[in-house]
MMTF fields as JSON, N, C-alpha, C and O atoms, coordinates in Angstrom:
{
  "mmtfVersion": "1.0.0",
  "mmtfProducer": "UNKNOWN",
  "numBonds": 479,
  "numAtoms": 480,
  "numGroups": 120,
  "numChains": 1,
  "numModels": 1,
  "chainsPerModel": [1],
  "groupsPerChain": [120],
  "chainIdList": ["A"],
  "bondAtomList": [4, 2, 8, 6, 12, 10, 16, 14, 20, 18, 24, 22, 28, 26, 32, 30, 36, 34, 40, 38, 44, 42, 48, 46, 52, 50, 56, 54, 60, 58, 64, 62, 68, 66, 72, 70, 76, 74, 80, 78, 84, 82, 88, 86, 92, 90, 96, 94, 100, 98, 104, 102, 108, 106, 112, 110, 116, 114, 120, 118, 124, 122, 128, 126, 132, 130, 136, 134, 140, 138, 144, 142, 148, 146, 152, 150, 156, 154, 160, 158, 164, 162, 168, 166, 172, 170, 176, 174, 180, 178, 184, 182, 188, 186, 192, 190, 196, 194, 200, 198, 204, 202, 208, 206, 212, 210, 216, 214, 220, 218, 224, 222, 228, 226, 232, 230, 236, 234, 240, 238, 244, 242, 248, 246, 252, 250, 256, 254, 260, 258, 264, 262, 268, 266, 272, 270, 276, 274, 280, 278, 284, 282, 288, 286, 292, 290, 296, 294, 300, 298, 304, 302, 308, 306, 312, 310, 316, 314, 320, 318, 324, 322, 328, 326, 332, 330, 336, 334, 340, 338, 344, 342, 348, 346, 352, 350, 356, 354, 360, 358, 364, 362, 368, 366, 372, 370, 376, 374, 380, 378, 384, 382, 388, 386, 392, 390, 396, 394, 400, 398, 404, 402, 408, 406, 412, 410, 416, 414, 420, 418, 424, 422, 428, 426, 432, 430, 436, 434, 440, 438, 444, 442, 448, 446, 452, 450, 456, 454, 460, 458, 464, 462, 468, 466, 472, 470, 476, 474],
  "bondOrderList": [1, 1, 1, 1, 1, 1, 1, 1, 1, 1, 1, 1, 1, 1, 1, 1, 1, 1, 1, 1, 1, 1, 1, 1, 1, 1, 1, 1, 1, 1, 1, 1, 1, 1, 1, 1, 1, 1, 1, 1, 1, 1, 1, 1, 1, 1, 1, 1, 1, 1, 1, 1, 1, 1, 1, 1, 1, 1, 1, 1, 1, 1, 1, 1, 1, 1, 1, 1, 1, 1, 1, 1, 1, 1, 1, 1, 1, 1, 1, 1, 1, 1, 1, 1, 1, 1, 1, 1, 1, 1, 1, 1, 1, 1, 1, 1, 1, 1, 1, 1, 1, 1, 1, 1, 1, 1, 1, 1, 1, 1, 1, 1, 1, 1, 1, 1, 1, 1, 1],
  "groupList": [{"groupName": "UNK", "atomNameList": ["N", "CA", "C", "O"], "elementList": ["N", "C", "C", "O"], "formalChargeList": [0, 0, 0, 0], "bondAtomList": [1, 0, 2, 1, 3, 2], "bondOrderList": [1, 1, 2], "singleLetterCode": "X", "chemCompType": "L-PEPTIDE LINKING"}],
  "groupTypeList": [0, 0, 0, 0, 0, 0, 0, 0, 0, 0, 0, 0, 0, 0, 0, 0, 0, 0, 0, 0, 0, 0, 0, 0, 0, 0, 0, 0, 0, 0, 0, 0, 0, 0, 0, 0, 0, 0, 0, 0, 0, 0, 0, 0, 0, 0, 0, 0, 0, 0, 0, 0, 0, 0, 0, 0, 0, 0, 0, 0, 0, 0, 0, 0, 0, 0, 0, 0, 0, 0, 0, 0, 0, 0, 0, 0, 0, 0, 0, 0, 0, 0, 0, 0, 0, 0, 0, 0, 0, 0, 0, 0, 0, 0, 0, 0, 0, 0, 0, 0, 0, 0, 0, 0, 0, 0, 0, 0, 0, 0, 0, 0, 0, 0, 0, 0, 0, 0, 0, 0],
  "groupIdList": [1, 2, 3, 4, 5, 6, 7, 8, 9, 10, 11, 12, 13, 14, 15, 16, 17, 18, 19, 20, 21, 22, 23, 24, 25, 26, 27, 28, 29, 30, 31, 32, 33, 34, 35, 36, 37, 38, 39, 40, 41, 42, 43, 44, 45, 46, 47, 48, 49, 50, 51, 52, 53, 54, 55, 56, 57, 58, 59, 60, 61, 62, 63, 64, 65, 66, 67, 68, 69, 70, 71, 72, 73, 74, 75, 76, 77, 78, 79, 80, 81, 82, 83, 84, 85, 86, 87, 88, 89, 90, 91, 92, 93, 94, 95, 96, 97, 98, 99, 100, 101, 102, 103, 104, 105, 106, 107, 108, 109, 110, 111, 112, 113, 114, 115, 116, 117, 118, 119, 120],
  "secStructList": [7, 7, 7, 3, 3, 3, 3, 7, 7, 3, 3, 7, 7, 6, 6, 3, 3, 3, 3, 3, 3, 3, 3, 3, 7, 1, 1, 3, 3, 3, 3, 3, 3, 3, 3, 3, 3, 3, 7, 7, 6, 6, 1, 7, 7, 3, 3, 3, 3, 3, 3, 3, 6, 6, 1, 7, 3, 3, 3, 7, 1, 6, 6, 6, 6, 6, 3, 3, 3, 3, 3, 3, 6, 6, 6, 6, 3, 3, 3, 3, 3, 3, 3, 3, 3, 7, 1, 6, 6, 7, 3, 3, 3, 7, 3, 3, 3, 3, 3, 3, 3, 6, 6, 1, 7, 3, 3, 3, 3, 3, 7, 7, 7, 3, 3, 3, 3, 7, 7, 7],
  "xCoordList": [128.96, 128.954, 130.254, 130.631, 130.772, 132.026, 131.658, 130.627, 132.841, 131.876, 133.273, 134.266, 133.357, 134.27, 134.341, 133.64, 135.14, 135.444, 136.409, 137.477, 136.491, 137.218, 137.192, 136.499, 138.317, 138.629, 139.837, 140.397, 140.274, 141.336, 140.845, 141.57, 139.545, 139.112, 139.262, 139.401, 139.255, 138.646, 139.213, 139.041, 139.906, 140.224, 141.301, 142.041, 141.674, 142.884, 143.288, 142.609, 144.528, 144.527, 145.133, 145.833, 145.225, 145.625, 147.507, 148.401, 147.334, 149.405, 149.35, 150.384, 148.107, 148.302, 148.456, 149.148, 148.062, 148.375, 147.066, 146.707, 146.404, 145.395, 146.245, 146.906, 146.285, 145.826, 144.283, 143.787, 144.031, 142.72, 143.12, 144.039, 141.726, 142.47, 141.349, 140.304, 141.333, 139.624, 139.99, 141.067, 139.585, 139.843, 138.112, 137.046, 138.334, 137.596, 137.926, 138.858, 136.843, 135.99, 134.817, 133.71, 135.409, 134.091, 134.781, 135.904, 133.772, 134.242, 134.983, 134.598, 135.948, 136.659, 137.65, 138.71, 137.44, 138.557, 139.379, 140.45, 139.084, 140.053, 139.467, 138.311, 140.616, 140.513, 140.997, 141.967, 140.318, 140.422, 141.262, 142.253, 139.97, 140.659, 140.129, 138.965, 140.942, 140.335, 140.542, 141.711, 140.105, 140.111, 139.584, 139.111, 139.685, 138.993, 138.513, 139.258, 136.988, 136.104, 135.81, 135.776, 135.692, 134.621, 133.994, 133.691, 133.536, 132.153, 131.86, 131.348, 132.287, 132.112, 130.22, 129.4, 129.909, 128.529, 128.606, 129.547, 127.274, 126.858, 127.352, 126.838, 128.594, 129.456, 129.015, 128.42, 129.794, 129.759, 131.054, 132.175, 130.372, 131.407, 132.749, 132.356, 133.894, 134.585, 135.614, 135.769, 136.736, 137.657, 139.025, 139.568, 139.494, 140.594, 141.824, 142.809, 141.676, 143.021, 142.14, 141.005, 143.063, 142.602, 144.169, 145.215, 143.748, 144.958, 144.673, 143.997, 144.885, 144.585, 145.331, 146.199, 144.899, 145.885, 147.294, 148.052, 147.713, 148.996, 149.419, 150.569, 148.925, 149.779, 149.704, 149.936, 149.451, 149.125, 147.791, 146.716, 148.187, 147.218, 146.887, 147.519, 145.955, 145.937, 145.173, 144.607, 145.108, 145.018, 144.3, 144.705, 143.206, 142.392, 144.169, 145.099, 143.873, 145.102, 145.343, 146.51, 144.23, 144.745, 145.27, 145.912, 144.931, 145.789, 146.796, 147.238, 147.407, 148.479, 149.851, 150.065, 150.7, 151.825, 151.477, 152.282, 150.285, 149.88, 149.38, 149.585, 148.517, 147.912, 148.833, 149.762, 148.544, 149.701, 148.895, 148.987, 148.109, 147.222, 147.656, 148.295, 147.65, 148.538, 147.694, 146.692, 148.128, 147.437, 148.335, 149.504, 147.416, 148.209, 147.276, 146.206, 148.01, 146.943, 146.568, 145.506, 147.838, 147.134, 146.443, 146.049, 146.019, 144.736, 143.465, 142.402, 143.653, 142.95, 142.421, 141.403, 143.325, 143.326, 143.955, 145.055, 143.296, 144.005, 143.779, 142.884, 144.688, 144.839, 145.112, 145.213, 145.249, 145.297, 145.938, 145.233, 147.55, 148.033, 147.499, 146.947, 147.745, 146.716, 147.889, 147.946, 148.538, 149.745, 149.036, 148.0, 149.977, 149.595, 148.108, 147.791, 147.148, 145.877, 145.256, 145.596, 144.343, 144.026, 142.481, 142.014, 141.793, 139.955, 139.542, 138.754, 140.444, 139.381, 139.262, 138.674, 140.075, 140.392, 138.88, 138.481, 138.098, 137.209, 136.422, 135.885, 135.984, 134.868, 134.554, 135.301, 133.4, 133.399, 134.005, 133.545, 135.161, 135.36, 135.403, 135.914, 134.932, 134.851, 135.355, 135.412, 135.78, 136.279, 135.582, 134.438, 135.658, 135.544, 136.407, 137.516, 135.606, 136.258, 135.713, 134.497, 136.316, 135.846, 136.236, 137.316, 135.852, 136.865, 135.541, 134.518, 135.886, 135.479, 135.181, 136.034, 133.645, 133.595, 134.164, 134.429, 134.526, 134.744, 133.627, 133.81, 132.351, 131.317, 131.321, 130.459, 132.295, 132.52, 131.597, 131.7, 130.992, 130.078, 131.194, 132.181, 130.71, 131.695, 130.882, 129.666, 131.825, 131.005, 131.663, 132.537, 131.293, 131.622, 130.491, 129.267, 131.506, 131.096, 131.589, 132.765, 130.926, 131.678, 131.69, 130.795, 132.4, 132.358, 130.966, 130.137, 131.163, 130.073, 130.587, 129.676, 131.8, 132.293, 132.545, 132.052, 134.046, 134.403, 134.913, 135.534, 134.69, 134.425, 136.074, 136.84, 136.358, 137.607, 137.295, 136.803, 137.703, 137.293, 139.031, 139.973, 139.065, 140.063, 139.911, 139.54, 140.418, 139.958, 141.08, 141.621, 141.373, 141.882, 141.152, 141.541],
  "yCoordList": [-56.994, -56.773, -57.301, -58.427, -56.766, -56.505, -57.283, -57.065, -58.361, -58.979, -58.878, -59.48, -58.141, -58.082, -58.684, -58.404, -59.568, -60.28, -59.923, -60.12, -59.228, -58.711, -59.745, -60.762, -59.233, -60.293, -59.61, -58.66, -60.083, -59.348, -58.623, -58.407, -58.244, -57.529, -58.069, -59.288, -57.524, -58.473, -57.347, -56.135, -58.314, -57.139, -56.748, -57.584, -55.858, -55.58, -54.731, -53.71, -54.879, -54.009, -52.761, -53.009, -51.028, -50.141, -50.376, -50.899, -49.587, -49.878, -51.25, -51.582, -52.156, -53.257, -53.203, -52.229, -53.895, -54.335, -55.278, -56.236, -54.805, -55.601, -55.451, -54.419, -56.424, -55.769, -56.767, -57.88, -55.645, -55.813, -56.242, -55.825, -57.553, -57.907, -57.72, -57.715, -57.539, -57.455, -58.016, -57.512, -58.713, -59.191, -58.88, -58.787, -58.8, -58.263, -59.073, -59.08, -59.702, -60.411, -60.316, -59.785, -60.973, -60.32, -60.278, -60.757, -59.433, -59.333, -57.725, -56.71, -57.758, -56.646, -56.109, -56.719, -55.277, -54.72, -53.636, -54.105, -52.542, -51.798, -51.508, -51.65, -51.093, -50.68, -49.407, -49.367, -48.144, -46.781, -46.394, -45.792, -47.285, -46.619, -47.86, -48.249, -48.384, -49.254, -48.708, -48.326, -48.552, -47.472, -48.322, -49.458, -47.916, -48.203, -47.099, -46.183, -47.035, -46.607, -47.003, -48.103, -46.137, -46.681, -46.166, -45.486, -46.369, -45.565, -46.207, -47.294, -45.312, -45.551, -45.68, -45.393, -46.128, -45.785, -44.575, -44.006, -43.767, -42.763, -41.715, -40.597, -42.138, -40.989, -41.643, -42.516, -40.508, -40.621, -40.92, -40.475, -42.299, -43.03, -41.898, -40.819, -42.109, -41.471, -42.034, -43.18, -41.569, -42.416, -42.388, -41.443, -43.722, -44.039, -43.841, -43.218, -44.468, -44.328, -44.682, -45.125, -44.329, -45.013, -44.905, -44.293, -45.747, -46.275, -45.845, -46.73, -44.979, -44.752, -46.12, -46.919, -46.051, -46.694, -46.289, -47.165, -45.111, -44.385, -44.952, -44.587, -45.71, -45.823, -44.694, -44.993, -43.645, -42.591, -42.867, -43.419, -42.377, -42.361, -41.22, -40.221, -41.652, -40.539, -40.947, -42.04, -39.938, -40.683, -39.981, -38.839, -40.528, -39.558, -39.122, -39.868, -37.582, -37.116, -37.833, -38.226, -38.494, -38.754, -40.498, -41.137, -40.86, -42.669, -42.08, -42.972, -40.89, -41.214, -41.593, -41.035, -42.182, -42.926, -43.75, -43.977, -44.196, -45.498, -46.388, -47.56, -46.041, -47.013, -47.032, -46.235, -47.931, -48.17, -48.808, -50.035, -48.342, -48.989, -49.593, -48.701, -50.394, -51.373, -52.213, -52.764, -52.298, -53.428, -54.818, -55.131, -55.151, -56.484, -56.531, -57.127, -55.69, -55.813, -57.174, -57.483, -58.144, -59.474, -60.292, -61.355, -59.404, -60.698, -59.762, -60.192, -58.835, -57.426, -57.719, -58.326, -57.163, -57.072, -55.838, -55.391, -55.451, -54.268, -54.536, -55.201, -53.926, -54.398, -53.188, -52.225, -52.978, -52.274, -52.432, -52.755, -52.172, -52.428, -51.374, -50.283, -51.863, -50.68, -51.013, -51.999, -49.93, -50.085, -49.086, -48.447, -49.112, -48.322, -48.044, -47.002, -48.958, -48.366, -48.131, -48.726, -47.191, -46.207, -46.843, -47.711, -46.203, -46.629, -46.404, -47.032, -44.527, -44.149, -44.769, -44.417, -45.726, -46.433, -47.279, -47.189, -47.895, -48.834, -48.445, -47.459, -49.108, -48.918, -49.933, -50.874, -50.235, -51.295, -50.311, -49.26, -51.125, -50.91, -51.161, -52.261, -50.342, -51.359, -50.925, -49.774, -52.21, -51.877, -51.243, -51.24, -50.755, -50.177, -49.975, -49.443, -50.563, -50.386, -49.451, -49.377, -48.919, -48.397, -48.829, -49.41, -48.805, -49.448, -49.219, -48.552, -49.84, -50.306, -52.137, -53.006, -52.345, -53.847, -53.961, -52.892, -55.255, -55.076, -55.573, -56.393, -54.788, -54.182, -53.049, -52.689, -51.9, -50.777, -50.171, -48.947, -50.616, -50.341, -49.939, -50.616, -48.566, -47.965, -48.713, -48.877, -49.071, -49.782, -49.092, -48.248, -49.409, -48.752, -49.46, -49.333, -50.406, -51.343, -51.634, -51.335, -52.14, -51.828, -53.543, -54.38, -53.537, -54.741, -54.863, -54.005, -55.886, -56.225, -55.348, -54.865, -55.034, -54.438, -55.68, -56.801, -54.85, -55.917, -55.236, -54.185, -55.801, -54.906, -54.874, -55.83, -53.845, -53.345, -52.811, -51.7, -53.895, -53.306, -53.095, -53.824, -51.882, -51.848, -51.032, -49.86, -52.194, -52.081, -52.918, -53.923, -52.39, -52.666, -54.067, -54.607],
  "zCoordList": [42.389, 43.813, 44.422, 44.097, 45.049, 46.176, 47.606, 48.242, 48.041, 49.039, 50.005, 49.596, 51.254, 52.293, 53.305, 54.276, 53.293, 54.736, 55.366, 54.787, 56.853, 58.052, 58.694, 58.703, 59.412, 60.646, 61.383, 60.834, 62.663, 63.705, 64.929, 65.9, 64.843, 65.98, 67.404, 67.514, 68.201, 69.375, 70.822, 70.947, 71.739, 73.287, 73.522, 74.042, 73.359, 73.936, 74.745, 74.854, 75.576, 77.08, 76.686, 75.705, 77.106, 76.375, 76.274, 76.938, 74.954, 74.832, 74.009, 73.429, 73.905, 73.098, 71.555, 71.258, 70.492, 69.367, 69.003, 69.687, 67.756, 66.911, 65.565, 65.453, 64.5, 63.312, 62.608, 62.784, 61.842, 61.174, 59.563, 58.858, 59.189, 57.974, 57.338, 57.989, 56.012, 55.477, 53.983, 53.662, 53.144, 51.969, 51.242, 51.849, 50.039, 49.002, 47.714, 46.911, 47.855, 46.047, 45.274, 45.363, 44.532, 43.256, 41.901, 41.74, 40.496, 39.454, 39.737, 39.158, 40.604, 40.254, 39.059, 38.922, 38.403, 37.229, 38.403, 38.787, 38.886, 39.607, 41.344, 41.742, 42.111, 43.554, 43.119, 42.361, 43.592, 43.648, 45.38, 45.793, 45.999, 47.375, 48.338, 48.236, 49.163, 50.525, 51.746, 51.808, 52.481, 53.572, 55.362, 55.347, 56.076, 57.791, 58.295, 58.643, 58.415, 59.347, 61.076, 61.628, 61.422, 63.081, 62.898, 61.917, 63.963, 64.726, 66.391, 66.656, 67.228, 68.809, 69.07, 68.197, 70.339, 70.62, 70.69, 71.243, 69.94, 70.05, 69.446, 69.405, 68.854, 68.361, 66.096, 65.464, 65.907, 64.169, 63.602, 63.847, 62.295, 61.92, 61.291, 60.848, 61.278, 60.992, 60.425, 60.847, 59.292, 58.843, 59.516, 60.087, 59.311, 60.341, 59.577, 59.973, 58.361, 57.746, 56.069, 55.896, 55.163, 53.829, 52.901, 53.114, 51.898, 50.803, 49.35, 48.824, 48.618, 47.081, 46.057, 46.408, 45.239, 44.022, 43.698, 43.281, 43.839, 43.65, 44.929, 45.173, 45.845, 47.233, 48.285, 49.456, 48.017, 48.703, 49.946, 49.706, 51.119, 52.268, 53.479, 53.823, 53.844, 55.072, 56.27, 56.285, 57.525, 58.26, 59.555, 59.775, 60.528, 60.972, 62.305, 62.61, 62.733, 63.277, 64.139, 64.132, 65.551, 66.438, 66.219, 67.052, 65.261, 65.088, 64.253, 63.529, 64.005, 63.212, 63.642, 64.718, 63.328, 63.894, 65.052, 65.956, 65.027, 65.727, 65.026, 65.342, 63.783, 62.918, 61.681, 61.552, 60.83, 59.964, 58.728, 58.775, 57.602, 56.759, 55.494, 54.936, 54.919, 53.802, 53.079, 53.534, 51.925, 51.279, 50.227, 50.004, 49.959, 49.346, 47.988, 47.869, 46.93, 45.454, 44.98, 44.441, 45.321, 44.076, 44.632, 44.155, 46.827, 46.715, 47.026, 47.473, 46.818, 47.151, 48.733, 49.066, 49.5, 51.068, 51.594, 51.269, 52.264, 52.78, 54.587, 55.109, 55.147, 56.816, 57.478, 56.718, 58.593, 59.415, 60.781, 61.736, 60.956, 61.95, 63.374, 63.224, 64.411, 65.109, 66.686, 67.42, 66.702, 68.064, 69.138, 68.953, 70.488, 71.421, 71.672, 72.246, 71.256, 71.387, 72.92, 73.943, 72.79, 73.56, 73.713, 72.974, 74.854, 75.332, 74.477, 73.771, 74.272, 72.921, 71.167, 70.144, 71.525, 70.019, 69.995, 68.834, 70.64, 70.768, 70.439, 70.944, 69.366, 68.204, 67.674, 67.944, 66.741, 65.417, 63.918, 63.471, 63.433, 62.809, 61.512, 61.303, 60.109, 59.02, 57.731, 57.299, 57.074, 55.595, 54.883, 55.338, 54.086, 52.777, 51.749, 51.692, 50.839, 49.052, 48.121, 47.946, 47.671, 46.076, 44.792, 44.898, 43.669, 42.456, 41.385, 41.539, 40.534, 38.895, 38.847, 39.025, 38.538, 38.431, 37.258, 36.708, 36.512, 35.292, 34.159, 33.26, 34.493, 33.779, 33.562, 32.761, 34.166, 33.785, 35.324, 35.401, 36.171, 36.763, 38.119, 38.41, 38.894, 39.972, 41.318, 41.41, 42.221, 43.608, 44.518, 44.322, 45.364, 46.781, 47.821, 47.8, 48.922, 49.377, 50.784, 50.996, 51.732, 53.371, 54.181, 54.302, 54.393, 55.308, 56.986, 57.288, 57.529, 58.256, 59.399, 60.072, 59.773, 60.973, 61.513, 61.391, 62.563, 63.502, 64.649, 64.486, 66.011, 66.976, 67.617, 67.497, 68.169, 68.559, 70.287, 70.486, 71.629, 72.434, 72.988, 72.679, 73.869, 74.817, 75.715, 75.782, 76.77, 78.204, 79.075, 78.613, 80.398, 81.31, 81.847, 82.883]
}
């Protein structure tokens, strides 16, 4: 089991700056993909950005060249810079991992969420 701790969320005024940090432990052997979800009230969770192993990423259209997604392999963390944000950016947002335990066993695992408000 895969255990994610986030952190960075919190208020910010629009045009501001969060980044989001989320770290991941456990008996991991590989990370496939670490990625950021939301989900607004009422609306459906959706992906924000994600990171492959090749380094390769992508990114939902309207955060692109505002969000900026990265990771750090040797402590397995992946973050999420988040610029110019917008009302509509305000969500809870949450990690997710995929990988290989090194039992051979595939996980896929999400953090608790951390809330992202912005507001005037």
């Amino acid at each position: 089991q895969v255990r994610l701790v986030e952190s960075g969320g919190g208020l910010v005024q629009p045009g501001g700056s969060l980044r989001l940090s989320c770290a991941a432990s456990g008996s991991i052997r590989s990370i496939n993909a670490m990625g950021w979800y939301r989900q607004a009230p009422g609306k459906q969770r959706e992906l924000v950005a994600r990171i492959f192993s090749d380094s390769t990423t992508n990114y939902l259209p309207t955060v692109k060249g505002r969000f900026t997604i990265s990771r750090d392999n040797a402590n397995n963390m992946v973050y999420l810079q988040m610029n110019s944000l917008k009302p509509e950016d305000a969500a809870v947002y949450y990690c997710n991992i995929k990988g290989v335990l090194r039992s051979g066993v595939s996980y896929d695992d999400w953090g608790q969420g951390t809330q992202v408000t912005v507001s005037s």
